[in-house]
């Protein structure tokens, strides 16, 4: 007589917490059937009411509305949905960075195009034959400038020096048509150009300013593209098996338990997502450095490097240089003759074209400084907002996509039932997931795709750091003895510091402006990004880990 009530009481106690909601609705699987069908699955074999859950491998094994097949389908669905959330969030960041690149690129290209057009429009009437017979020289210059900006592997300083050399050779012959000037004579004349400065200070001044402006503009534009590409590649990283199970338990197990209306606990969701995105969170440090570096270069572009004025007035500086040569023609010719000897008289005679007075240069350039200022302000605002993207991604996904409950909710889905969630929230990054209660994470096996993207961020940040001090990481050590008029250092010491001397064969991806004396360097944040240092660090960690395992 005592066995029946005792067994009945046990049955009540065992079934009560497993059914979630009280009453007859707790026994029905209507909500799960609707959800399952809405996800595109067949309702064949789906229970009408709760069944025993011993067959479950991910969800708690209490009474359930899910079969083994349903659990597997929900697990696959949760994986695809979570990966879609990641890609959607990444696309938003990509769109922001791509839009910033497009805006700046359009502005910069337009600036260069307007300068070139102004040159083509004004020079024929200003210089006549001096221009018409040398059109290709000017076209080649603007072509080289565009190639450099588009990341072609050319030396910008050499390109500018080559332009002034070719222009000087052509103009010297045109201004002295009564002489027969050979190529050998021109070579001699060019060697004396640095001393005579036929174009005045324009070549050196333009090279200093244009080089800094182009280096900054090119690195700035590249930075946006690299950032966008990193987000794209990282967003495509697949979830681990352990993460898929944890996401399933977070998103669909409450439905299987008959708790469709119960939202996941916020801290529970954070631990799941932080465990799943542990490798992604490790991008945060280098990502922030990239955003800060872009902001720094943006300030240079709209500040001391004065991109609007420098790029927008290239044609005016060239006109100024030609006028200097015209006005000092006799003096320059006399000095060249002294150094290279008198050339032979030409039998073709003199042309009246060179005697035509061209008058003072009256070219004007329309400033677009306000447009640049607005571009920079908009970019800085967006870059600042993106600094914390990777470490705020878990909370963003939990609140906006998973729709987790508030942090104070004690009647939420905690992974087992409806109640409070007690475990503490893990920190960010792979190393902090060693004790994650929701996702089993192997902290000794970082994701290689993400590690590669971390290195890409470091390399780009290094380039921007160099651009910020006027150095080109690809052509840091330009020769000081380049031929051509007006040659000189591309950046004054008070702005850029001394150049780093090195041979091309030993050039490192990271360079810094340091004094030429050996043993003296400039410390800075960019030193942390040396690939060799990173490699040494990884090797050291590997050795320590190996020693620990052998003990």
XYZ file of C-alpha atoms in Angstrom:
551
model
C 0.000 0.000 0.000
C 2.951 2.418 0.553
C 4.682 1.762 -2.782
C 2.115 3.452 -5.034
C 2.043 6.902 -3.405
C 5.861 6.916 -3.087
C 6.323 6.039 -6.785
C 3.667 8.562 -7.787
C 5.431 11.287 -5.815
C 8.785 10.467 -7.458
C 7.178 10.670 -10.895
C 5.738 14.088 -10.123
C 9.017 15.450 -8.820
C 11.012 14.112 -11.781
C 8.618 15.413 -14.394
C 7.844 18.844 -12.928
C 11.123 20.650 -13.659
C 11.515 18.970 -17.020
C 8.289 20.298 -18.475
C 9.075 23.989 -18.149
C 5.652 25.686 -18.234
C 2.894 24.437 -16.028
C -0.372 23.004 -17.246
C -1.263 21.164 -20.426
C 0.785 23.527 -22.678
C 3.996 22.170 -21.122
C 3.166 18.746 -22.550
C 2.452 20.021 -26.044
C 5.114 20.341 -28.765
C 3.089 22.707 -30.930
C 5.553 25.595 -30.685
C 8.535 23.400 -31.537
C 6.669 21.873 -34.475
C 5.917 25.347 -35.812
C 9.546 26.434 -35.402
C 10.891 23.247 -36.940
C 8.614 23.586 -39.956
C 9.487 27.270 -40.335
C 13.166 26.307 -40.559
C 12.379 24.184 -43.593
C 12.324 20.731 -42.019
C 9.698 18.029 -42.459
C 7.311 17.523 -39.557
C 7.269 13.796 -40.142
C 8.331 12.075 -36.946
C 8.153 15.257 -34.852
C 6.453 14.493 -31.515
C 3.056 15.989 -30.775
C 3.861 15.915 -27.055
C 6.953 15.627 -24.905
C 8.910 12.398 -24.888
C 11.729 11.045 -22.729
C 15.087 12.599 -23.702
C 17.662 9.879 -23.055
C 18.579 9.949 -26.759
C 19.731 13.578 -26.706
C 23.464 14.272 -27.118
C 23.568 18.059 -26.748
C 20.449 19.211 -24.923
C 19.631 18.181 -21.317
C 18.172 14.667 -21.222
C 14.888 15.514 -19.540
C 11.482 15.449 -21.179
C 11.806 16.890 -24.640
C 10.053 17.695 -27.894
C 13.129 16.881 -29.986
C 14.179 13.601 -31.532
C 17.809 12.774 -32.316
C 17.261 13.832 -35.918
C 15.726 17.129 -34.820
C 18.637 17.800 -32.472
C 21.115 17.182 -35.278
C 19.181 19.395 -37.703
C 18.887 22.161 -35.140
C 22.648 21.902 -34.447
C 23.466 22.308 -38.142
C 20.958 25.134 -38.391
C 22.399 26.932 -35.380
C 25.879 26.723 -36.913
C 24.793 28.191 -40.245
C 22.726 30.884 -38.537
C 25.525 31.929 -36.199
C 28.032 32.040 -39.049
C 25.517 34.144 -40.988
C 25.300 36.508 -38.001
C 29.082 36.843 -38.046
C 29.156 37.581 -41.767
C 26.322 40.081 -41.490
C 28.092 41.909 -38.684
C 31.326 41.801 -40.682
C 29.631 43.141 -43.809
C 28.544 46.192 -41.857
C 32.165 46.915 -40.903
C 33.341 46.151 -44.439
C 30.775 48.543 -45.852
C 31.957 51.313 -43.544
C 35.629 50.862 -44.420
C 34.946 50.431 -48.137
C 32.819 53.584 -48.189
C 35.618 55.545 -46.508
C 38.131 54.244 -49.042
C 35.834 55.064 -51.942
C 35.253 58.614 -50.705
C 38.937 59.375 -50.192
C 40.021 57.641 -53.378
C 37.488 59.612 -55.406
C 38.613 62.864 -53.798
C 42.313 62.164 -54.359
C 41.938 60.977 -57.952
C 39.799 64.025 -58.734
C 42.455 66.285 -57.232
C 45.137 64.745 -59.449
C 42.905 64.792 -62.539
C 42.105 68.472 -62.109
C 45.771 69.359 -61.791
C 46.605 67.428 -64.966
C 43.730 68.967 -66.890
C 44.732 72.461 -65.778
C 48.239 71.794 -67.094
C 46.949 70.587 -70.477
C 44.600 73.550 -70.769
C 47.067 76.308 -69.848
C 50.513 75.197 -70.981
C 50.003 75.314 -74.785
C 49.254 79.035 -74.725
C 51.821 79.754 -72.017
C 54.805 77.860 -73.405
C 54.012 76.994 -76.990
C 56.695 74.710 -78.415
C 58.291 74.223 -75.027
C 55.122 72.352 -74.106
C 53.842 70.862 -77.354
C 57.115 69.071 -78.054
C 57.211 67.654 -74.524
C 53.633 66.593 -73.887
C 54.684 63.002 -73.233
C 57.025 64.080 -70.447
C 54.123 65.633 -68.550
C 51.765 62.741 -69.284
C 54.373 60.272 -68.066
C 54.732 62.183 -64.812
C 51.024 62.030 -63.980
C 50.955 58.396 -65.080
C 53.780 57.557 -62.671
C 52.060 59.432 -59.848
C 48.889 57.407 -60.399
C 50.833 54.152 -60.580
C 52.490 54.904 -57.266
C 49.191 55.795 -55.611
C 47.686 52.534 -56.867
C 50.475 50.630 -55.098
C 52.699 49.883 -58.061
C 56.213 48.950 -57.042
C 57.938 52.162 -58.121
C 60.177 54.635 -56.350
C 58.341 57.948 -56.220
C 61.445 60.060 -55.625
C 63.190 58.464 -58.579
C 60.129 59.078 -60.740
C 60.149 62.779 -59.825
C 63.892 63.060 -60.406
C 63.504 61.385 -63.785
C 60.781 63.868 -64.735
C 62.958 66.901 -63.949
C 65.925 65.368 -65.761
C 63.950 64.633 -68.924
C 62.282 68.033 -68.828
C 65.604 69.816 -68.402
C 67.155 67.941 -71.317
C 64.248 68.745 -73.617
C 63.936 72.397 -72.618
C 67.663 73.077 -72.736
C 67.766 71.939 -76.354
C 64.662 73.945 -77.259
C 65.970 77.063 -75.565
C 69.287 76.728 -77.399
C 68.280 75.665 -80.934
C 71.342 77.380 -82.462
C 73.549 74.651 -80.992
C 73.927 71.004 -81.855
C 73.561 69.341 -78.460
C 74.397 65.651 -78.298
C 73.235 63.085 -75.732
C 76.734 63.044 -74.242
C 76.589 66.809 -73.802
C 73.186 66.492 -72.100
C 74.619 63.931 -69.690
C 77.306 66.428 -68.723
C 74.724 69.188 -68.363
C 72.554 67.055 -66.081
C 75.531 66.301 -63.821
C 75.945 70.031 -63.241
C 72.211 70.597 -62.735
C 72.339 70.100 -58.976
C 74.901 72.881 -58.677
C 73.205 75.297 -61.084
C 69.578 74.601 -60.022
C 68.041 75.556 -63.377
C 64.526 75.133 -62.034
C 65.262 76.941 -58.790
C 64.136 75.313 -55.561
C 60.920 73.954 -57.070
C 62.103 70.349 -57.753
C 63.416 69.821 -54.246
C 60.481 71.539 -52.565
C 57.934 69.652 -54.655
C 59.683 66.336 -54.071
C 59.666 66.855 -50.309
C 56.004 67.805 -50.169
C 54.642 65.541 -52.894
C 56.477 62.483 -51.568
C 55.074 62.953 -48.071
C 51.574 63.618 -49.440
C 51.572 60.615 -51.778
C 53.017 58.251 -49.181
C 50.349 59.310 -46.704
C 47.529 59.146 -49.262
C 48.561 55.735 -50.578
C 48.974 54.179 -47.123
C 45.724 55.748 -45.956
C 43.769 54.305 -48.879
C 45.454 50.904 -48.455
C 44.631 50.853 -44.754
C 40.889 50.887 -45.370
C 41.140 48.055 -47.904
C 43.320 45.914 -45.637
C 40.942 46.409 -42.718
C 37.960 45.444 -44.850
C 39.748 42.381 -46.224
C 40.716 41.209 -42.736
C 37.098 41.400 -41.568
C 35.939 39.511 -44.657
C 38.435 36.669 -44.199
C 37.873 36.370 -40.443
C 34.086 36.349 -40.887
C 34.448 33.262 -43.104
C 36.222 31.178 -40.443
C 34.069 28.122 -39.644
C 32.924 27.242 -36.135
C 34.561 24.400 -34.266
C 32.607 21.256 -33.376
C 32.582 22.256 -29.707
C 31.313 25.708 -30.579
C 28.522 24.283 -32.752
C 27.293 22.179 -29.821
C 27.397 25.178 -27.488
C 25.514 27.407 -29.954
C 22.878 24.701 -30.426
C 22.438 24.399 -26.671
C 22.131 28.166 -26.403
C 19.698 28.786 -29.243
C 17.540 25.675 -29.710
C 17.689 23.513 -26.595
C 15.177 25.719 -24.758
C 12.718 25.020 -27.583
C 13.313 21.289 -27.231
C 12.647 21.649 -23.502
C 9.311 23.319 -24.117
C 10.601 26.758 -23.120
C 10.288 28.588 -26.427
C 9.351 31.836 -24.741
C 12.341 31.792 -22.367
C 15.278 33.881 -23.567
C 18.907 32.818 -22.968
C 20.633 34.338 -19.944
C 22.875 37.209 -20.996
C 26.004 35.982 -19.199
C 25.414 32.457 -20.467
C 25.255 33.805 -24.028
C 28.424 35.857 -23.478
C 30.387 32.810 -22.321
C 29.234 30.780 -25.316
C 30.043 33.482 -27.851
C 33.334 34.465 -26.205
C 34.374 30.828 -26.332
C 33.369 30.539 -29.979
C 35.056 33.810 -30.951
C 38.130 33.468 -28.749
C 40.528 33.657 -31.701
C 38.670 36.581 -33.239
C 38.988 38.548 -30.012
C 42.777 38.242 -30.290
C 42.556 40.538 -33.310
C 41.494 43.379 -31.057
C 44.902 44.779 -30.112
C 46.261 44.993 -33.648
C 42.893 46.123 -34.950
C 42.873 49.043 -32.539
C 46.431 49.929 -33.587
C 45.298 49.991 -37.220
C 42.343 52.268 -36.450
C 44.574 54.606 -34.426
C 47.181 54.657 -37.202
C 44.574 55.540 -39.821
C 43.342 58.371 -37.617
C 46.932 59.603 -37.211
C 47.570 59.634 -40.954
C 44.199 61.305 -41.538
C 45.344 64.162 -39.313
C 48.555 64.425 -41.373
C 46.673 64.453 -44.663
C 44.454 67.297 -43.534
C 47.244 68.966 -41.574
C 50.998 69.317 -42.090
C 51.113 67.227 -45.282
C 48.472 69.486 -46.802
C 47.409 67.024 -49.508
C 44.840 69.364 -51.007
C 47.350 72.132 -51.721
C 50.306 69.926 -52.665
C 48.521 67.611 -55.100
C 46.138 70.216 -56.423
C 48.959 72.613 -57.400
C 51.476 70.269 -59.050
C 50.864 71.941 -62.416
C 51.498 75.346 -60.886
C 54.809 74.248 -59.402
C 55.906 72.863 -62.773
C 54.974 76.153 -64.433
C 56.953 78.003 -61.785
C 59.976 75.794 -62.461
C 59.792 76.372 -66.235
C 59.534 80.108 -65.689
C 62.634 79.982 -63.484
C 64.508 78.265 -66.294
C 63.319 80.811 -68.869
C 64.212 83.804 -66.732
C 67.685 82.448 -65.940
C 68.347 80.942 -69.350
C 71.427 82.996 -70.183
C 73.018 82.491 -66.778
C 72.328 78.751 -66.765
C 73.569 78.330 -70.331
C 76.768 80.173 -69.533
C 77.436 77.980 -66.494
C 76.763 74.818 -68.474
C 79.135 75.958 -71.230
C 81.812 76.612 -68.639
C 81.449 73.137 -67.186
C 80.825 71.122 -70.340
C 82.389 73.255 -73.063
C 80.805 75.053 -75.997
C 78.650 72.817 -78.204
C 78.870 72.980 -81.972
C 76.754 75.500 -83.866
C 73.715 73.900 -85.487
C 73.173 74.255 -89.234
C 69.407 74.360 -88.743
C 69.479 77.885 -87.426
C 67.506 79.489 -84.651
C 63.783 79.312 -84.177
C 61.811 82.381 -83.260
C 59.694 80.303 -80.911
C 62.156 80.460 -78.046
C 62.228 84.239 -78.242
C 58.531 84.559 -77.652
C 57.823 86.157 -74.286
C 55.506 83.959 -72.295
C 54.697 86.326 -69.488
C 54.122 85.648 -65.819
C 52.423 82.463 -64.705
C 48.791 83.152 -63.857
C 47.591 79.619 -63.142
C 45.125 79.200 -60.320
C 44.010 76.176 -58.323
C 40.579 75.825 -56.758
C 40.886 74.677 -53.187
C 38.916 71.662 -52.010
C 40.245 71.869 -48.466
C 36.750 71.973 -46.986
C 35.810 68.738 -48.746
C 38.953 67.070 -47.391
C 38.228 68.328 -43.903
C 34.748 66.808 -44.014
C 36.129 63.506 -45.342
C 38.671 63.317 -42.542
C 36.142 64.180 -39.842
C 33.750 61.506 -41.095
C 36.539 58.929 -41.323
C 37.830 59.649 -37.820
C 34.345 59.266 -36.380
C 33.841 55.886 -38.045
C 37.326 54.639 -37.183
C 36.890 55.582 -33.543
C 33.603 53.679 -33.418
C 35.248 50.584 -34.916
C 38.178 50.422 -32.495
C 36.446 48.014 -30.093
C 34.655 45.961 -32.756
C 36.198 42.591 -31.960
C 35.868 42.699 -28.175
C 32.326 44.111 -28.264
C 31.185 41.610 -30.896
C 30.017 38.959 -28.352
C 27.802 41.405 -26.462
C 26.523 42.834 -29.735
C 25.580 39.398 -31.064
C 23.964 38.361 -27.780
C 21.826 41.484 -27.480
C 20.916 42.056 -31.127
C 20.978 38.610 -32.737
C 20.560 35.928 -30.065
C 18.196 38.219 -28.161
C 19.534 37.266 -24.760
C 17.772 38.460 -21.633
C 18.940 41.308 -19.447
C 21.864 40.723 -17.113
C 19.594 40.856 -14.037
C 17.075 38.286 -15.315
C 16.925 35.229 -13.057
C 14.260 33.426 -15.084
C 16.208 32.879 -18.286
C 17.575 29.840 -20.100
C 20.847 28.922 -18.428
C 21.678 25.898 -20.532
C 19.810 23.426 -18.362
C 16.532 24.993 -17.343
C 14.809 28.283 -16.568
C 16.603 30.100 -13.769
C 19.642 32.266 -13.041
C 23.111 31.816 -14.501
C 25.826 31.625 -11.843
C 29.232 31.155 -13.604
C 31.299 34.290 -14.113
C 31.796 35.754 -17.564
C 35.118 34.872 -19.150
C 37.618 37.466 -20.346
C 38.348 38.199 -24.003
C 40.730 36.243 -26.192
C 41.968 32.676 -26.508
C 44.066 32.549 -23.323
C 41.107 33.567 -21.154
C 38.936 30.625 -22.272
C 40.872 27.945 -20.408
C 38.070 27.640 -17.833
C 35.110 28.520 -20.037
C 32.194 26.485 -18.606
C 30.235 26.422 -21.872
C 32.731 25.842 -24.682
C 35.712 23.522 -24.620
C 38.519 25.613 -26.120
C 42.034 24.358 -26.825
C 44.086 27.442 -26.070
C 47.234 25.766 -27.412
C 45.890 25.656 -30.972
C 45.231 29.166 -32.289
C 43.406 29.485 -35.601
C 46.016 29.945 -38.323
C 43.776 31.987 -40.627
C 43.192 34.524 -37.881
C 46.896 34.561 -36.928
C 47.688 35.393 -40.552
C 45.215 38.268 -40.463
C 46.790 39.550 -37.243
C 50.095 39.699 -39.113
C 48.427 41.576 -41.995
C 47.175 44.139 -39.497
C 50.670 44.522 -38.072
C 52.212 45.039 -41.503
C 49.639 47.639 -42.495
C 49.969 49.454 -39.175
C 53.716 49.564 -39.718
C 53.229 51.127 -43.159
C 50.909 53.741 -41.724
C 53.379 54.456 -38.923
C 56.064 55.139 -41.504
C 53.698 57.259 -43.569
C 52.907 59.261 -40.467
C 56.553 60.376 -40.270
C 56.986 60.756 -44.023
C 58.783 57.488 -44.759
C 57.920 54.999 -47.462
C 58.339 51.485 -46.096
C 58.968 50.068 -49.574
C 61.565 52.660 -50.572
C 62.987 53.862 -47.298
C 66.592 54.164 -48.416
C 66.457 56.281 -51.541
C 69.875 57.246 -52.856
C 71.181 60.671 -51.969
C 73.198 61.002 -55.164
C 70.371 60.833 -57.696
C 71.037 62.883 -60.794
C 68.721 65.692 -61.826
C 68.086 69.227 -60.837
C 66.910 70.125 -57.385
C 67.596 66.740 -55.837
C 67.667 66.456 -52.060
C 66.262 64.598 -49.100
C 62.601 63.794 -49.426
C 61.795 64.863 -45.904
C 63.435 67.426 -43.610
C 65.030 66.148 -40.420
C 62.727 68.182 -38.239
C 59.719 66.407 -39.756
C 60.867 62.925 -40.615
C 64.173 62.433 -38.856
C 67.170 60.792 -40.452
C 66.730 57.956 -42.902
C 67.410 54.357 -42.089
C 70.370 53.082 -44.107
C 70.133 49.516 -45.303
C 70.686 47.352 -48.336
C 67.677 46.132 -50.335
C 68.519 42.530 -49.609
C 68.134 43.032 -45.869
C 65.161 45.385 -45.915
C 62.614 44.496 -43.276
C 58.849 45.027 -43.650
C 59.083 47.463 -40.744
C 61.221 50.580 -40.797
C 61.558 53.577 -38.560
C 63.058 57.000 -38.918
C 66.334 56.659 -37.016
C 69.665 58.447 -36.967
C 72.310 57.094 -39.312
C 74.835 56.548 -36.532
C 74.957 52.880 -35.635
C 73.581 51.867 -32.290
C 71.043 54.652 -32.072
C 67.382 54.097 -32.705
C 64.020 55.543 -31.978
C 61.780 53.561 -29.704
C 58.126 53.424 -30.577
C 54.990 51.370 -30.792
C 55.848 50.241 -34.291
C 58.766 48.179 -32.982
C 56.337 45.697 -31.490
C 55.153 44.717 -34.953
C 58.408 43.302 -36.287
C 57.591 39.907 -37.806
C 60.890 38.502 -36.511
C 59.975 39.473 -32.949
C 56.596 37.787 -33.295
C 58.250 34.639 -34.581
C 60.687 34.581 -31.676
C 57.816 35.013 -29.246
C 55.867 32.129 -30.776
C 58.951 29.907 -30.733
C 59.605 30.766 -27.082
C 56.044 29.884 -26.121
C 56.293 26.608 -28.041
C 59.526 25.655 -26.264
C 58.099 26.444 -22.831
C 54.947 24.475 -23.614
C 56.997 21.499 -24.795
C 59.132 21.542 -21.656
C 56.020 21.676 -19.536
C 54.486 18.669 -21.321
C 57.672 16.550 -20.888
C 57.696 17.066 -17.129
